[in-house]
Backbone as numpy.savetxt, mean C-alpha at the origin, in Angstrom:
# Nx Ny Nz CAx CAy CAz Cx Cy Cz
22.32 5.13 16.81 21.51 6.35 16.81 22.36 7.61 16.81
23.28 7.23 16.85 24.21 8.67 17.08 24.52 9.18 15.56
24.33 8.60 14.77 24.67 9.31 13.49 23.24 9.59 12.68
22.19 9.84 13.24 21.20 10.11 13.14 20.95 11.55 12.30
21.87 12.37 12.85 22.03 13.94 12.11 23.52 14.06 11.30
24.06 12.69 11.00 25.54 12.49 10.13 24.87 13.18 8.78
24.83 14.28 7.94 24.04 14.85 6.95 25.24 14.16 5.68
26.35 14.24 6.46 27.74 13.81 5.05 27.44 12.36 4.59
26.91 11.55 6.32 26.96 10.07 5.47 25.79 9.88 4.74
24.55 10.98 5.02 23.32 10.71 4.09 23.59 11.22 2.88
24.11 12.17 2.67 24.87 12.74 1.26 25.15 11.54 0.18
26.26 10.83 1.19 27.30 10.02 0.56 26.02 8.65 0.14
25.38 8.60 0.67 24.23 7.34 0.31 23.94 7.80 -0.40
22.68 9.12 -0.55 21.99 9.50 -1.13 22.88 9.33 -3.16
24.32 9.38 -2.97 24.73 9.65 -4.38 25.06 8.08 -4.86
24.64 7.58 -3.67 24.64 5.58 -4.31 23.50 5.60 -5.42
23.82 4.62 -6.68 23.22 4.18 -7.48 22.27 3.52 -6.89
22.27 2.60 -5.95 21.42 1.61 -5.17 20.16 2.63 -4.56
21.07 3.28 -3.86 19.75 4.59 -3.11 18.71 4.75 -3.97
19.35 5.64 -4.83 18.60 6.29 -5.72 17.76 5.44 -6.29
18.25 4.28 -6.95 16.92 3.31 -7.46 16.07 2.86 -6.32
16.27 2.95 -5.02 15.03 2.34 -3.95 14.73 3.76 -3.97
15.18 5.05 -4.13 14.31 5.99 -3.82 12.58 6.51 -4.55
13.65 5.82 -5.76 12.78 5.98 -7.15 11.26 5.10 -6.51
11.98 3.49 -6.20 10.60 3.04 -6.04 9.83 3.17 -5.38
10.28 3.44 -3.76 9.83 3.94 -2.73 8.71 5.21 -3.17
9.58 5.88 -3.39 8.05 7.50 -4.35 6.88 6.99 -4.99
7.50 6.18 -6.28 6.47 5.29 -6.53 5.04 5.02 -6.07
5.41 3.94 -5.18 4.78 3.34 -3.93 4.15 4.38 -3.25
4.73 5.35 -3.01 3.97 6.56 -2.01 3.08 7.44 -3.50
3.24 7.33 -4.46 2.11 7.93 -5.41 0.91 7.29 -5.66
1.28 5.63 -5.82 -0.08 5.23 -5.89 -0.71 5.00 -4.46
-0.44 4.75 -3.43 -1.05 4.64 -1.90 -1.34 6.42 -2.17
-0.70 7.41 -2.04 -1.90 8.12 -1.79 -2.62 8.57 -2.37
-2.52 8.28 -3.92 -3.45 8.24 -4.71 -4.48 7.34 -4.64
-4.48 6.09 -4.38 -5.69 5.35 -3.71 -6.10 5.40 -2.72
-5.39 5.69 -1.52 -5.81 6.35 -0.21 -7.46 6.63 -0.05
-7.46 7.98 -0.43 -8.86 8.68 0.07 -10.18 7.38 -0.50
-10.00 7.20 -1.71 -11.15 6.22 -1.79 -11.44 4.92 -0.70
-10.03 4.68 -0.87 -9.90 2.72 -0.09 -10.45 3.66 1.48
-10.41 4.74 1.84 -10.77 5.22 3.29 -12.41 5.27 3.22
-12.70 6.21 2.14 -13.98 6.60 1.90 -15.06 4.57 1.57
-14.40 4.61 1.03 -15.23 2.78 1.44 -14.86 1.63 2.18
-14.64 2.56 3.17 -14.13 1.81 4.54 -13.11 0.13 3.89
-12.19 0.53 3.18 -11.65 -0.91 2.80 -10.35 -0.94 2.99
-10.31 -0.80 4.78 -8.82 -0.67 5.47 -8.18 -2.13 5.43
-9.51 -2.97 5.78 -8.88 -4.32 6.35 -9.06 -5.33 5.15
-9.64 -4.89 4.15 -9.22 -5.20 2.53 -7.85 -5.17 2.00
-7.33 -3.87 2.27 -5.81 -3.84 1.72 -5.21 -4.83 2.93
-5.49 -4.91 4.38 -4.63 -5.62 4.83 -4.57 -6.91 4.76
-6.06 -7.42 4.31 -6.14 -8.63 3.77 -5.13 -9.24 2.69
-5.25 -8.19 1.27 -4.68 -8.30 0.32 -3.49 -8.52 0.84
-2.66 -7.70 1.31 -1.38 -7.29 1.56 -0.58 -8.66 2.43
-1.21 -9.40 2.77 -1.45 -10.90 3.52 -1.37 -11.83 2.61
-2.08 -11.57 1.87 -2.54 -13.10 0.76 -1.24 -12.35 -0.71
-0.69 -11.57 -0.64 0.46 -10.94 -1.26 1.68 -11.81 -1.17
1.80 -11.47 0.56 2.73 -12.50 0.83 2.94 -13.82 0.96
1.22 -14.72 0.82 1.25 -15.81 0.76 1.55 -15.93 -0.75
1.13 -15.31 -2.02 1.64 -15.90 -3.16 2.95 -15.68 -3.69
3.37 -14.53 -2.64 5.16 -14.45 -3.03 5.57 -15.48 -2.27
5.31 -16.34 -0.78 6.00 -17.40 -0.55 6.05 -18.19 -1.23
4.38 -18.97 -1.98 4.28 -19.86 -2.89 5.67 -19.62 -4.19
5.84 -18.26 -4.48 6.29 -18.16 -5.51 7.89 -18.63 -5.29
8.62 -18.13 -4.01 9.73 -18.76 -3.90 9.97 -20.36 -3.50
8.85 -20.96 -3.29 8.69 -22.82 -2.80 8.82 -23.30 -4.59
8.39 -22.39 -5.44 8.15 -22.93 -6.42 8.91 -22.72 -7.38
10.02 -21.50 -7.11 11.64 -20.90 -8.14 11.06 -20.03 -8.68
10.15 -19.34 -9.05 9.37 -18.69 -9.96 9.56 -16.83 -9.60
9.26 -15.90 -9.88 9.71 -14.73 -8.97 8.93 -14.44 -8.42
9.35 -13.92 -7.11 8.24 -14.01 -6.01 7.57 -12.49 -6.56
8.20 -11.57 -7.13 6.95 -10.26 -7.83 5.93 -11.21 -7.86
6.01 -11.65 -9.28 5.02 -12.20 -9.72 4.13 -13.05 -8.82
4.45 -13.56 -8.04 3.69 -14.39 -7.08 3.08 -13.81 -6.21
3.74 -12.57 -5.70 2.86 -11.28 -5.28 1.63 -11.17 -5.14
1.92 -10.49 -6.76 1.00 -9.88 -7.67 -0.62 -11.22 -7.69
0.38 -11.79 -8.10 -0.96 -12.91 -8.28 -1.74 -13.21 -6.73
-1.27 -13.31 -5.87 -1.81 -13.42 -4.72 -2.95 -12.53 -4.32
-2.29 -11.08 -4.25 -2.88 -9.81 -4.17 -4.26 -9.92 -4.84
-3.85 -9.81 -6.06 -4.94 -9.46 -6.99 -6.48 -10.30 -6.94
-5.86 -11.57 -6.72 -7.32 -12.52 -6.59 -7.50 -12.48 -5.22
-6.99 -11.98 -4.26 -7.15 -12.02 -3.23 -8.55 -10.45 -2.83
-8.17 -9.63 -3.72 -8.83 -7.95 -3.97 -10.13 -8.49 -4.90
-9.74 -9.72 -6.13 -11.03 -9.98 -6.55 -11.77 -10.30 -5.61
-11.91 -10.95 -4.80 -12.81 -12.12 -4.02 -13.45 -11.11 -3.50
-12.58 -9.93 -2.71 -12.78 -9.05 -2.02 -13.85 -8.01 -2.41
-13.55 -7.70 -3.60 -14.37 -6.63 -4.30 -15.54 -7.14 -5.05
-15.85 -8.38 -4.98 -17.41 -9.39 -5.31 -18.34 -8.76 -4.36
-17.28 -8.40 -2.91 -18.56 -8.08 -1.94 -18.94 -6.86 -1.66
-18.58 -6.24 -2.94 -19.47 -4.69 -2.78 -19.13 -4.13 -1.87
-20.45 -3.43 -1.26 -20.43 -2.70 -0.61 -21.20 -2.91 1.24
-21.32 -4.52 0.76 -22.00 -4.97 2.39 -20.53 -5.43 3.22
-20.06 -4.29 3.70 -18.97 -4.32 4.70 -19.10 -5.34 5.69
-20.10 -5.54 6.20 -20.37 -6.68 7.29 -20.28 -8.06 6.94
-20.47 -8.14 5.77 -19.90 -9.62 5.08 -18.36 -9.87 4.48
-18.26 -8.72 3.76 -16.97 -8.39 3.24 -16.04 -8.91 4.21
-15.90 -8.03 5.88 -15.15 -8.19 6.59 -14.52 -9.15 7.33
-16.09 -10.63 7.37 -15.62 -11.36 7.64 -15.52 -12.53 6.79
-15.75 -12.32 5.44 -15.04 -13.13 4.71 -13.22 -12.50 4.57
-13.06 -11.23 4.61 -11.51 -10.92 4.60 -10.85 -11.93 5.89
-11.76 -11.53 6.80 -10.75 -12.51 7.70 -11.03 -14.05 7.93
-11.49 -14.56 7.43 -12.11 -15.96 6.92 -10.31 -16.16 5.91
-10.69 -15.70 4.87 -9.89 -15.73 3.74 -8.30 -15.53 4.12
-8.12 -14.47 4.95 -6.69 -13.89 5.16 -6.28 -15.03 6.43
-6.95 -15.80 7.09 -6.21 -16.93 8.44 -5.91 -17.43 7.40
-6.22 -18.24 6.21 -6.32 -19.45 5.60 -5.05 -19.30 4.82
-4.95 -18.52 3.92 -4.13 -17.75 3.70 -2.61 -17.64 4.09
-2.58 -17.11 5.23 -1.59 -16.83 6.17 -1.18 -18.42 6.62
-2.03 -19.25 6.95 -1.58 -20.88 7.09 -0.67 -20.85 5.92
-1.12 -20.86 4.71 -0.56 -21.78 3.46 1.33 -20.59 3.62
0.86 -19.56 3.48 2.13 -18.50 3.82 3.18 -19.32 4.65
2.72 -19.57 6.14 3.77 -20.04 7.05 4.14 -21.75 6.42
3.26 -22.53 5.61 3.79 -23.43 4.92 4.38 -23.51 4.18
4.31 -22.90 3.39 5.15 -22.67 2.04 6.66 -22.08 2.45
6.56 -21.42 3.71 7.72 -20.97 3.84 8.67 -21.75 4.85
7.58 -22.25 5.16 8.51 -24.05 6.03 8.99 -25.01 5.15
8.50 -25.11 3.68 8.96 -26.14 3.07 10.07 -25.80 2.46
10.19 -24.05 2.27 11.23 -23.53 1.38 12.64 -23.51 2.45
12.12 -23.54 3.63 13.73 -23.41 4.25 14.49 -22.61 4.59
14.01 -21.20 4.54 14.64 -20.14 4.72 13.52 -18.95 4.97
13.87 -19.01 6.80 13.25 -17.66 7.52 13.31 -16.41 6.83
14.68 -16.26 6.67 14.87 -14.75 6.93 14.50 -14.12 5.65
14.49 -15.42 4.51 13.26 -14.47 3.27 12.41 -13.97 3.60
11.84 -15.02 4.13 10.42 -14.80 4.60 10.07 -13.81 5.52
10.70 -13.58 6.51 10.80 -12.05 7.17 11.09 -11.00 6.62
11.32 -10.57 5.53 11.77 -9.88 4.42 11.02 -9.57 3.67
9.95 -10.68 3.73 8.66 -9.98 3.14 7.64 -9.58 3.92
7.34 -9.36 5.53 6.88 -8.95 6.27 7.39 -7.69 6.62
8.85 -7.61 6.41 8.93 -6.52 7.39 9.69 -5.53 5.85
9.71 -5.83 4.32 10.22 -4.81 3.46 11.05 -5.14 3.27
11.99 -5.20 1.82 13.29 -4.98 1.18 13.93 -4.24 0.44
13.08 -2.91 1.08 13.60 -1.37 -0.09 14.98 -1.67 -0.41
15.97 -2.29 0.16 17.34 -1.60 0.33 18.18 -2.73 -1.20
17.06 -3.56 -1.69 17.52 -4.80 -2.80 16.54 -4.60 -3.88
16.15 -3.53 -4.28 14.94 -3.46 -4.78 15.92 -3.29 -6.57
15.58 -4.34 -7.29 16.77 -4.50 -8.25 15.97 -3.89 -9.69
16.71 -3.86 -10.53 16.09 -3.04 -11.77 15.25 -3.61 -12.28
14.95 -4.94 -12.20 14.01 -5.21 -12.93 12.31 -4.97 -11.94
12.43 -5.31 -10.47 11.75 -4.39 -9.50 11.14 -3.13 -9.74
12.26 -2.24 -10.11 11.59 -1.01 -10.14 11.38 -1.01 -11.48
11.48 -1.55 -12.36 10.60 -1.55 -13.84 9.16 -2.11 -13.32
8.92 -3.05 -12.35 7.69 -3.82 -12.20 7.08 -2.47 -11.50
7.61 -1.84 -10.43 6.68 -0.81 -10.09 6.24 0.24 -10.70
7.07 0.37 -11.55 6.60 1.69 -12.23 5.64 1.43 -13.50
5.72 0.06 -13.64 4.63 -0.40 -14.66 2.96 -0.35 -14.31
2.87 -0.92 -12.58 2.44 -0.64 -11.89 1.66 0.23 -11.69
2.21 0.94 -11.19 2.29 2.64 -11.14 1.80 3.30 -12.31
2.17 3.16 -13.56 1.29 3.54 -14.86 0.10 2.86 -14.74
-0.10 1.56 -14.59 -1.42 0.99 -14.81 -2.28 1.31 -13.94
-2.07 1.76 -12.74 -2.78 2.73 -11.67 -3.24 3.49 -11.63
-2.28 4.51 -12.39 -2.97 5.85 -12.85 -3.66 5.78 -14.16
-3.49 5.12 -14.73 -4.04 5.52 -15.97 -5.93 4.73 -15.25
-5.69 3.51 -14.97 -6.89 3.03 -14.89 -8.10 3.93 -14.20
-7.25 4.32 -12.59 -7.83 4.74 -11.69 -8.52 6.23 -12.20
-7.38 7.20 -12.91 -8.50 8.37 -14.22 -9.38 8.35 -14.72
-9.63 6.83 -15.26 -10.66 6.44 -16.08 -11.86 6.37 -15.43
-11.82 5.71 -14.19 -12.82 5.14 -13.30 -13.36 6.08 -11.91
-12.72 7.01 -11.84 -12.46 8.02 -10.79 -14.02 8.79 -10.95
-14.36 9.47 -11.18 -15.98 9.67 -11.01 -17.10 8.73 -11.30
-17.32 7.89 -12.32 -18.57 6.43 -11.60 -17.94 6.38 -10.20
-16.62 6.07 -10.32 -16.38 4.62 -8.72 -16.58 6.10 -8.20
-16.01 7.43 -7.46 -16.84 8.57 -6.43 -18.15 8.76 -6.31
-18.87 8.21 -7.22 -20.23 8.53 -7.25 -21.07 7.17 -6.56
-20.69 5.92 -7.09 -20.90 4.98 -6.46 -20.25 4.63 -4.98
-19.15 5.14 -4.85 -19.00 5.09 -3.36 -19.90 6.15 -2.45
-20.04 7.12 -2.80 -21.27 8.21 -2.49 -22.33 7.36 -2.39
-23.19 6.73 -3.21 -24.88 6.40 -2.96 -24.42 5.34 -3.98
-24.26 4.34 -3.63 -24.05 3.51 -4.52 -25.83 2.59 -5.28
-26.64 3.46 -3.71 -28.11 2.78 -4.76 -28.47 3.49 -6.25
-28.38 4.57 -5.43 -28.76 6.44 -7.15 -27.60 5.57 -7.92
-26.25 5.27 -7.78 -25.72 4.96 -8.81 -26.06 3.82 -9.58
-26.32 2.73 -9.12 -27.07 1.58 -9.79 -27.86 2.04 -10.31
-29.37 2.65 -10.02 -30.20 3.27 -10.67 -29.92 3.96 -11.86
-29.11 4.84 -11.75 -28.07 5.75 -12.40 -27.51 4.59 -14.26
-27.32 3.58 -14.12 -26.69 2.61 -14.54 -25.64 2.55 -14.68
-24.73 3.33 -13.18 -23.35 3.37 -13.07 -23.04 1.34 -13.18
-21.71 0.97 -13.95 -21.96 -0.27 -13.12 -20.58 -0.89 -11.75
-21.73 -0.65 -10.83 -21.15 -0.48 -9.11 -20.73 -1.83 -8.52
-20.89 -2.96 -9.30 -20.39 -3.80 -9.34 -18.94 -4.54 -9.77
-19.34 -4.14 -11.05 -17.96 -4.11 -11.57 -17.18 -3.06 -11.36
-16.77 -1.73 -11.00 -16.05 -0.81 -10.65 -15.75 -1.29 -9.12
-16.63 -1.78 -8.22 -15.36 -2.29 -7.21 -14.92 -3.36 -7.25
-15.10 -4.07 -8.21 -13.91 -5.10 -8.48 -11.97 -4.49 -8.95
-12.91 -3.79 -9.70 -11.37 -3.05 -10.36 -10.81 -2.14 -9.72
-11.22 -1.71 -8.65 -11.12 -0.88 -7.77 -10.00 -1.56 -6.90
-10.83 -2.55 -6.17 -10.60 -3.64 -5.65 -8.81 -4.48 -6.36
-9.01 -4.36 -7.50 -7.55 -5.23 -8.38 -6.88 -4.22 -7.99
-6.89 -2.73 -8.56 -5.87 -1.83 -8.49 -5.36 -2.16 -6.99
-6.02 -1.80 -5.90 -5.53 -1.83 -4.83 -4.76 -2.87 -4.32
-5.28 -4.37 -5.04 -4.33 -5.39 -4.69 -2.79 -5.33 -5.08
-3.10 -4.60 -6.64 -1.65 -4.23 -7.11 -0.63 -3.59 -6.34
-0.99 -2.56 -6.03 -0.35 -1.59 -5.21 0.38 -2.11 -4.02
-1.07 -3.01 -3.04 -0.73 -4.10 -2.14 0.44 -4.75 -2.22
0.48 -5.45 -3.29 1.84 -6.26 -3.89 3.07 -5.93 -3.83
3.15 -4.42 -4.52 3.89 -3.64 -4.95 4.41 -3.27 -3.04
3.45 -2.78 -2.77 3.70 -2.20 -0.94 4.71 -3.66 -0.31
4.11 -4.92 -0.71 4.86 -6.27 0.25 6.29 -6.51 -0.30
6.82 -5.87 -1.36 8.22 -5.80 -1.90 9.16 -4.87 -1.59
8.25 -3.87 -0.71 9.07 -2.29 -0.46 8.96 -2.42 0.54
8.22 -2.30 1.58 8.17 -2.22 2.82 7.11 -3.43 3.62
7.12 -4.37 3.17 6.55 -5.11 3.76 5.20 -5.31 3.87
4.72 -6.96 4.05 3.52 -7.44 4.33 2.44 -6.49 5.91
3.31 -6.00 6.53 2.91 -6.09 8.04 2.54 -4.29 7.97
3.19 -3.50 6.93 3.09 -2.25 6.92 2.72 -1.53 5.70
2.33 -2.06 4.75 1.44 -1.85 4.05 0.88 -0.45 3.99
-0.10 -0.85 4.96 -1.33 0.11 5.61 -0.98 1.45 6.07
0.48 1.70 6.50 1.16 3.18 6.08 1.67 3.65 5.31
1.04 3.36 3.84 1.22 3.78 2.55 0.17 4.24 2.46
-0.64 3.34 1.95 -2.09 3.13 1.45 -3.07 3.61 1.86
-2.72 4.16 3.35 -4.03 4.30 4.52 -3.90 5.50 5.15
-2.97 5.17 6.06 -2.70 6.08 6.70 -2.47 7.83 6.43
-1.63 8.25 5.16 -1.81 9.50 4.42 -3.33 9.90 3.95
-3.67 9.08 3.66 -5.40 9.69 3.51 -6.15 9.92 4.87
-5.67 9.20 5.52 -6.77 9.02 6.88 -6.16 10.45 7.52
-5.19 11.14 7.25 -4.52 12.53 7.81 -4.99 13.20 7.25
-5.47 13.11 5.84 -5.93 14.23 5.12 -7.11 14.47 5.10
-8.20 13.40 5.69 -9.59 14.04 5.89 -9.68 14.46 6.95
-8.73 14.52 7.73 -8.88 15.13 9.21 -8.31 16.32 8.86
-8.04 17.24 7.97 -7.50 18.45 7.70 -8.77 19.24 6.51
-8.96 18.31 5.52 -10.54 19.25 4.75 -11.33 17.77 4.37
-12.69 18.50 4.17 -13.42 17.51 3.42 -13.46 17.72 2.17
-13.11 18.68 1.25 -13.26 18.68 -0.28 -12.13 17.42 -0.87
-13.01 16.93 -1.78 -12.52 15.60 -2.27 -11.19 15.35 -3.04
-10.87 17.04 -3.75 -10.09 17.03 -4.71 -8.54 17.72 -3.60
-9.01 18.85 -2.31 -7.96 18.52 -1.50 -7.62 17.37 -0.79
-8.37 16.77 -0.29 -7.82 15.57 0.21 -7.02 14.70 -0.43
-7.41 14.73 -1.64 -6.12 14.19 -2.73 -5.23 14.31 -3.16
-5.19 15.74 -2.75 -3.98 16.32 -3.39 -3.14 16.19 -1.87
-3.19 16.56 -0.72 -2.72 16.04 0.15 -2.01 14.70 0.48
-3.36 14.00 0.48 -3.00 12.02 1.05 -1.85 12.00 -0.29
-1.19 12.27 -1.58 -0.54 11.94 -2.35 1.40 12.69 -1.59
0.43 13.99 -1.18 2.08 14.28 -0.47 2.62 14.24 0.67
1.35 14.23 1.53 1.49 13.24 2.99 2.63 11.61 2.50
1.93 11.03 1.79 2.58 9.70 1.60 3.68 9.71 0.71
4.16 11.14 0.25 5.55 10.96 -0.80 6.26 11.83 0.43
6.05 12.67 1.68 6.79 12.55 2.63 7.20 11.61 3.58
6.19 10.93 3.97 5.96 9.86 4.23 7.60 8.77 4.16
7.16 8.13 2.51 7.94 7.33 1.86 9.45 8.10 1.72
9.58 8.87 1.30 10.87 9.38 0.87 11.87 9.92 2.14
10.86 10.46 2.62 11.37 11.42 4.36 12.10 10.13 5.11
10.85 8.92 5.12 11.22 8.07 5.96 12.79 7.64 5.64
12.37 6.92 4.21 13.50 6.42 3.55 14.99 6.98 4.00
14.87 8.50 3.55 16.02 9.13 3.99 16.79 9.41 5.47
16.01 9.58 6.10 15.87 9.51 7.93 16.61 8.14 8.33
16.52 7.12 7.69 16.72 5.50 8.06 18.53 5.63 7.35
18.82 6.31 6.80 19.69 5.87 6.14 21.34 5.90 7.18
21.46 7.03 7.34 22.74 7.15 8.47 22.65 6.61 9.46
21.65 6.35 10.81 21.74 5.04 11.39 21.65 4.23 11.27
20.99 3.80 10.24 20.78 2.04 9.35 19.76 1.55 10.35
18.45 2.48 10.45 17.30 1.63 11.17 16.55 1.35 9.62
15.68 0.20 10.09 14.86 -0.67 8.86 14.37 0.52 8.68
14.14 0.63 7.19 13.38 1.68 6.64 11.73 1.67 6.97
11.49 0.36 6.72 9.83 0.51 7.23 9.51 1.04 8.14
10.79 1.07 9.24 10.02 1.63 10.93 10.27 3.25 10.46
10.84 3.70 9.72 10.67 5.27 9.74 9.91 5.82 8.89
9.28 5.12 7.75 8.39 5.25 7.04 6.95 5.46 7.75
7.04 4.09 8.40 6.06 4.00 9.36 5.26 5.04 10.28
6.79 5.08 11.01 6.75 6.55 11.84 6.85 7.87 11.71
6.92 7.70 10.59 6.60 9.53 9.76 5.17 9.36 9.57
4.46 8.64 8.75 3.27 8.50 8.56 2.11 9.03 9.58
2.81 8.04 10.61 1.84 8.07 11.97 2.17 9.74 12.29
3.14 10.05 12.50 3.41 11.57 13.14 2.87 12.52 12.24
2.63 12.36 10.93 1.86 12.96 10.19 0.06 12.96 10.39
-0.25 11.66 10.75 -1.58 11.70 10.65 -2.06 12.35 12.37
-0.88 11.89 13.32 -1.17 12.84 14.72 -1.48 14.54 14.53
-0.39 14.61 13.68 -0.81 16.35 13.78 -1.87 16.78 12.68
-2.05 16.03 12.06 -3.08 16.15 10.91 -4.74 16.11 12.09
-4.83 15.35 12.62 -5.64 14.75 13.77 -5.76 16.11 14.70
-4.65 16.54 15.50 -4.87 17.12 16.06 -4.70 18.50 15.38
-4.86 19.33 14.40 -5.17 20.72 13.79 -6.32 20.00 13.55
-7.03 18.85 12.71 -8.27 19.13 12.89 -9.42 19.17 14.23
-8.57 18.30 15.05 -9.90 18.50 16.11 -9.69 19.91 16.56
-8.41 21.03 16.50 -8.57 22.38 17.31 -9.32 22.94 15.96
-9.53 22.73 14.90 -10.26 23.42 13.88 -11.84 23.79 14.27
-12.22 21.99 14.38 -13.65 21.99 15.15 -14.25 22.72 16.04
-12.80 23.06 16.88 -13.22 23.82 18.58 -13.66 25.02 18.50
């Protein structure tokens, strides 16, 4: 902890090739979380991403039991894991406990797969993040990612606001509110995926979540809150990142803990706003 304010040895990182490509992805990661943020908040689908973000890491274990790349095994996990998820609309009370129905079961096959493969400390590696190995072909996968995010999420961004609003007027409407939280639902698994390669299965949820959940506690207009939860979570990600570097604490825990210290004071200016 003592080199905590070393600014020369963060310099001297900061001009690593290695840095710079986890910095790249890390931002990334903090563009699409807080770009999905405010919605995944606004339809209460906290314990969705953490579901996903679970069944992420069960198909990246599968993926290393099986030689295959654990991205990809990710990804695949995530995603059908966000389908199943996003079948259940908008009845949260079922949703929730099929997420956690789905995510024990899940999490079994995870701790198996990673008993047969033989090696812990992968496997902790995908719980707790591996910004610091995040290799080129990685950050090509995120940023592919990351395009397919934005571009999709543009497309779909007023039906899916309107259907998360009144999703009955929108049916009526012949929004279709079905299929938009499915895809809703995929994007977020993506991201999910993308989150269990950077910072881990277990922390996720201070990407994705947490920067939005600061920013409605500061306005309710839809288009600030967005513009916020996107730079809440690229301080977030990047701040953290950089903060971790001269003492060599895991990056997730300062990521983490920027997040949270962000959404405290976010929290508390809004409740003295109220007063």
């Amino acid at each position: 902890m003592g080199n905590f304010w070393n600014f020369s040895q963060t310099a001297d990182l900061l001009s690593r090739s290695f840095v710079q490509q986890s910095i790249v992805a890390i931002a990334l990661l903090g563009l699409i979380g807080g770009l999905l943020g405010p919605m995944i908040v606004a339809r209460q689908m906290s314990f969705a991403v953490h579901g996903a973000a679970e069944l992420s890491f069960t198909g990246a274990a599968a993926a290393l039991l099986a030689g295959v790349s654990v991205n990809v095994g990710g990804v695949i996990g995530a995603v059908l894991a966000a389908a199943v998820f996003g079948l259940l609309g908008n009845r949260a009370r079922e949703r929730d406990s099929v997420i956690g129905v789905v995510m024990a079961f899940g999490l079994g096959l995870g701790v198996l797969f990673l008993s047969l493969y033989g090696r812990v400390g992968t496997g902790f590696a995908l719980l707790t993040g591996q910004i610091v190995s995040v290799s080129h072909g990685g950050l090509i996968a995120v940023a592919l990612t990351a395009l397919v995010i934005v571009v999709v999420y543009a497309i779909i961004y007023r039906p899916l606001m309107f259907a998360s609003l009144d999703p009955r007027v929108a049916a009526a409407s012949g929004v279709p509110v079905r299929a938009l939280s499915i895809i809703f639902a995929i994007l977020v698994g993506l991201a999910a995926a993308q989150g269990v390669q950077i910072i881990g299965a277990l922390l996720v949820m201070s990407l994705l979540i947490t920067p939005a959940a600061a920013a409605v506690r500061v306005t309710a207009n839809p288009t600030t809150v967005l513009i916020l939860s996107i730079v809440f979570a690229e301080i977030a990600a990047i701040g953290g990142y950089i903060l971790s570097l001269a003492p060599e604490l895991p990056v997730s825990v300062m990521v983490t803990s920027t997040s949270f210290a962000i959404y405290v004071v976010c929290r508390a200016f809004g409740m003295r706003a109220r007063d």
